[in-house]
Structure formats: C-alpha cells, structure tokens
C-alpha positions in Angstrom: 104.8 -105.1 28.2 105.8 -107.2 25.2 104.1 -107.1 21.8 102.3 -110.4 22.6 100.9 -108.9 25.8 99.8 -105.7 24.0 97.9 -107.8 21.5 96.1 -109.7 24.2 95.8 -107.0 26.9 92.4 -106.4 28.4 93.5 -103.6 30.9 92.9 -100.2 29.3 94.9 -98.3 31.9 97.9 -100.5 31.3 97.7 -100.1 27.5 97.5 -96.3 27.9 100.5 -96.2 30.2 102.4 -98.5 27.8 101.6 -96.3 24.8 102.8 -93.2 26.7 106.0 -95.0 27.6 106.7 -96.0 24.0 105.6 -92.8 22.2 105.8 -90.2 25.0 102.3 -89.1 24.0 100.2 -87.2 26.5 97.8 -89.5 28.4 94.0 -89.2 27.8 92.4 -87.3 30.7 95.0 -84.6 31.1 93.9 -81.0 30.9 92.6 -80.2 27.4 94.5 -77.7 25.2 92.9 -74.4 24.3 92.9 -74.6 20.5 91.6 -77.0 18.0 95.0 -77.3 16.3 96.6 -78.3 19.6 93.8 -80.8 20.3 94.5 -82.6 17.0 98.3 -82.7 17.8 97.8 -83.6 21.4 95.2 -86.4 21.7 92.9 -86.5 18.7 93.0 -90.3 18.7 92.4 -90.5 22.4 89.2 -88.5 22.0 88.2 -90.7 19.0 88.8 -93.8 21.0 86.7 -92.5 23.9 83.9 -91.5 21.5 83.9 -94.9 20.0 83.6 -96.5 23.5 80.6 -94.2 24.3 79.0 -95.0 20.9 79.0 -98.6 21.9 76.6 -97.7 24.7 74.4 -95.1 23.0 71.5 -97.4 23.7 72.1 -96.9 27.4 72.4 -93.1 27.6 69.9 -90.3 27.2 69.9 -87.7 24.5 72.0 -85.1 26.4 74.8 -87.7 26.8 74.7 -88.6 23.1 74.8 -85.0 22.1 77.9 -84.4 24.3 79.8 -87.2 22.5 78.8 -85.7 19.2 79.9 -82.3 20.3 83.4 -83.7 21.1 83.5 -85.4 17.7 82.6 -82.2 15.9 85.4 -80.4 17.7 87.9 -83.1 16.8 87.0 -82.7 13.1 87.2 -78.9 13.2 83.5 -78.4 12.9 82.7 -77.4 16.5 84.0 -75.2 19.3 84.9 -75.6 23.0 81.8 -73.4 23.8 79.5 -76.0 22.1 81.2 -78.8 24.1 80.8 -76.8 27.3 77.1 -76.2 26.6 76.6 -79.9 25.8 78.3 -80.9 29.0 76.2 -78.5 31.0 73.0 -80.1 29.6 74.3 -83.5 30.8 75.0 -82.1 34.3 71.5 -80.4 34.4 69.7 -83.6 33.2 71.5 -85.8 35.7 71.6 -83.4 38.7 69.5 -85.8 40.8 71.6 -88.9 39.9 75.2 -88.0 40.0 76.4 -91.5 40.7 74.9 -92.9 37.5 77.9 -93.7 35.2 75.7 -92.7 32.2 75.5 -89.2 33.6 79.1 -88.2 32.7 79.7 -84.7 31.2 83.1 -85.9 29.9 83.5 -88.9 27.7 85.3 -91.3 30.0 86.0 -94.9 29.1 85.8 -96.1 32.7 82.4 -94.6 33.1 81.3 -96.3 29.9 82.3 -99.8 31.1 80.6 -99.0 34.5 77.4 -98.2 32.6 77.4 -101.6 30.9 78.0 -103.3 34.2 75.2 -101.4 35.8 72.8 -102.4 33.0 73.8 -106.0 33.4 73.1 -105.8 37.1 69.8 -104.0 36.5 70.9 -100.9 38.4 71.6 -97.3 37.7 74.8 -97.2 39.8 77.5 -99.7 40.7 76.3 -102.2 43.3 77.6 -102.0 46.9 78.1 -105.7 47.7 77.5 -106.7 51.3 78.0 -110.5 51.8 76.4 -110.2 55.3 73.4 -108.0 54.4 69.8 -109.0 54.6 69.6 -109.4 50.8 73.1 -110.9 50.3 72.0 -113.4 47.6 70.6 -110.8 45.4 73.5 -108.5 46.1 75.9 -111.3 45.2 74.2 -111.9 41.8 74.2 -108.2 41.0 77.8 -107.9 41.9 78.8 -110.9 39.7 76.8 -109.5 36.8 78.2 -106.0 37.2 81.9 -107.0 37.3 81.5 -109.6 34.5 79.9 -107.2 32.1 82.2 -104.4 33.0 85.3 -106.6 32.4 83.9 -107.7 29.0 83.3 -104.1 28.0 86.8 -103.1 29.0 88.1 -105.9 26.9 86.1 -104.5 23.9 87.5 -101.0 24.7 91.0 -102.5 24.5 90.3 -103.9 21.1 89.1 -100.5 20.0 92.3 -99.0 21.4 94.3 -101.3 19.2 92.0 -100.4 16.3 92.7 -96.7 16.8 96.4 -96.7 17.8 97.6 -99.8 16.0 100.6 -101.7 17.3 103.3 -99.4 18.7 105.8 -102.3 18.6 105.6 -102.2 14.8 106.3 -99.0 13.0 104.6 -98.6 9.6 106.1 -96.5 6.8 103.2 -95.6 4.6 104.2 -94.6 1.1 102.4 -91.6 -0.5 102.2 -93.7 -3.7 99.7 -95.9 -2.0 97.3 -93.0 -1.6 95.6 -93.5 -5.0 92.3 -91.7 -5.7 90.5 -95.0 -5.3 92.0 -95.7 -1.9 91.5 -92.2 -0.6 87.9 -92.2 -1.8 87.1 -95.5 -0.1 88.8 -94.4 3.1 87.0 -91.0 3.1 83.6 -92.5 2.5 84.1 -95.0 5.4 85.4 -92.3 7.7 82.5 -89.9 7.1 79.7 -92.6 7.2 81.2 -94.7 10.0 80.4 -97.7 7.8 83.5 -99.8 7.4 82.3 -102.7 5.4 84.5 -101.7 2.5 87.7 -102.3 4.5 88.6 -105.5 2.5 88.1 -103.5 -0.8 90.4 -100.8 0.6 93.0 -103.6 1.2 92.7 -104.6 -2.4 93.1 -101.0 -3.6 96.2 -100.5 -1.5 97.7 -103.8 -2.7 97.0 -102.7 -6.3 98.8 -99.5 -5.6 101.9 -101.4 -4.5 101.3 -101.7 -0.7 103.2 -104.8 0.5 102.9 -104.1 4.2 101.3 -107.2 5.8 100.2 -105.3 8.9 98.2 -102.8 6.8 96.7 -105.4 4.5 95.9 -107.8 7.3 94.1 -105.1 9.2 92.0 -104.3 6.2 91.0 -107.9 5.6 90.9 -109.5 9.1 87.5 -109.7 10.9 87.0 -107.1 13.6 85.3 -103.8 14.5 86.5 -100.7 12.7 85.7 -97.1 13.9 86.5 -93.6 13.1 90.2 -93.2 13.9 91.1 -96.6 12.5 94.9 -96.4 12.1 94.9 -97.7 8.5 92.2 -95.3 7.4 94.0 -92.5 9.1 97.2 -93.3 7.2 95.4 -93.4 3.9 93.8 -90.0 4.7 97.1 -88.7 6.0 95.6 -87.9 9.4 98.6 -89.1 11.3 
C-alpha cells in the first residue's frame, strides 16, 4: 500500500494489516493482555478506535452494549478492571441471549459488527439479510440487500477515517518537540480529551504554532475539517500518550 492508497483506503482490514506491516504492532482482536499496563503498550489505540466506532452507533444499541463500551474505555484510561469489563460483557450476553445473530448484541467491541449493525438498520432488520434472488419475496429481499451493503460500506469508510484519526499517517513520522507542550496546549488537549468535545482543535493548532511547532501535518490536522475522537494522534502527542 502506498501513502496515497492509505489516505483513500476504505477497507479497514487492509489498513490494519498495513499498519502491522509498517510498525509491527499487534493486530486488534488478538488475545488481550492480563494487565492494564500491557494493554496500554499493546493496543490502547486499537481499543480507542473500536470504541469510537461503537460510539457512532450508540443510537442503535441498548444500554448493556453502551455500558460494555464504556467499561472498555475506563479500563484503557486506568479507571476500570478486567472484572468490570467481564461483568459488562456478561450483561450483553444475557440481554441478547435470544438474538445472538443481531450484530448489536456483541459482547466485545468489534468494528465489523458495528458496520453490520448500521447495514441492518438501513435494511430495517435486526440481522444481516439472506438474499435469495429466486425466493418468493425476491424484490423485497433485493432492496434489503442493497440497503444493507450500501450502508455497511459507507460505515466502514467512516471507520477507516477514524482509523487515520487515531493512528495518523504511518508513512510520515512526526517528531514532536517537548517545547511545544506549553501549559496552554496541554490544557486545551486535556479538556478535549476528557470531554470528547473537539471544537477547539483549530485553537490547539494556533497554540502549537505559537509554541514554535512548524510541522505541517500536525497543524493541518488541527485545522482541517473532520471528525476528532479520543485517541486523536495529535492530541495524544500533546498529552504525551504515545
């Protein structure tokens, strides 16, 4: 994959594989580590990306599912435990015991299931359609199938944009000077990180530039239009979260 392909890619699996190839980072979905410290070193950003994808569909999932996502987030930030995550996952399993094929009924935050859920909502179903072109209701099935795959593809494209938001551009290394971490820049970044409100990103860009930052990738990311989430690669650099 080239840098141009990375910036335009709408295939999340391909982006994940490419990032692993470039950084030798463990892929999301492998067995979780046993300690919070190892989690942060191993795949903190992967979990933040997955959580951001699930937060996009909070309007589609019931309370147990939202609570499971929040439990993962607390664990990542050092405010939760694996026991709490396990209990939250069990509540999801219990609540969805009669509808295991519903993608919203996932006990583990999974990006593919999130895009499936969006597709199902577009098709007016609780599970992926089983398209049969020769069935008795083939016209309706065809419409549902088209709606499902179209919405799912659009959601995966949005997930890829979030992947770039969290992981940045692996083809361009950024050396972030500690001098740029002024009290103003850190305060702005911390406030946005904690509140999940990123409207002050352009102001953060100004603060970094005032501190001497001349990296165009950093400044452009702050000022360009787009969605920002917890795990944003620039905010993480300002807060020295790696």
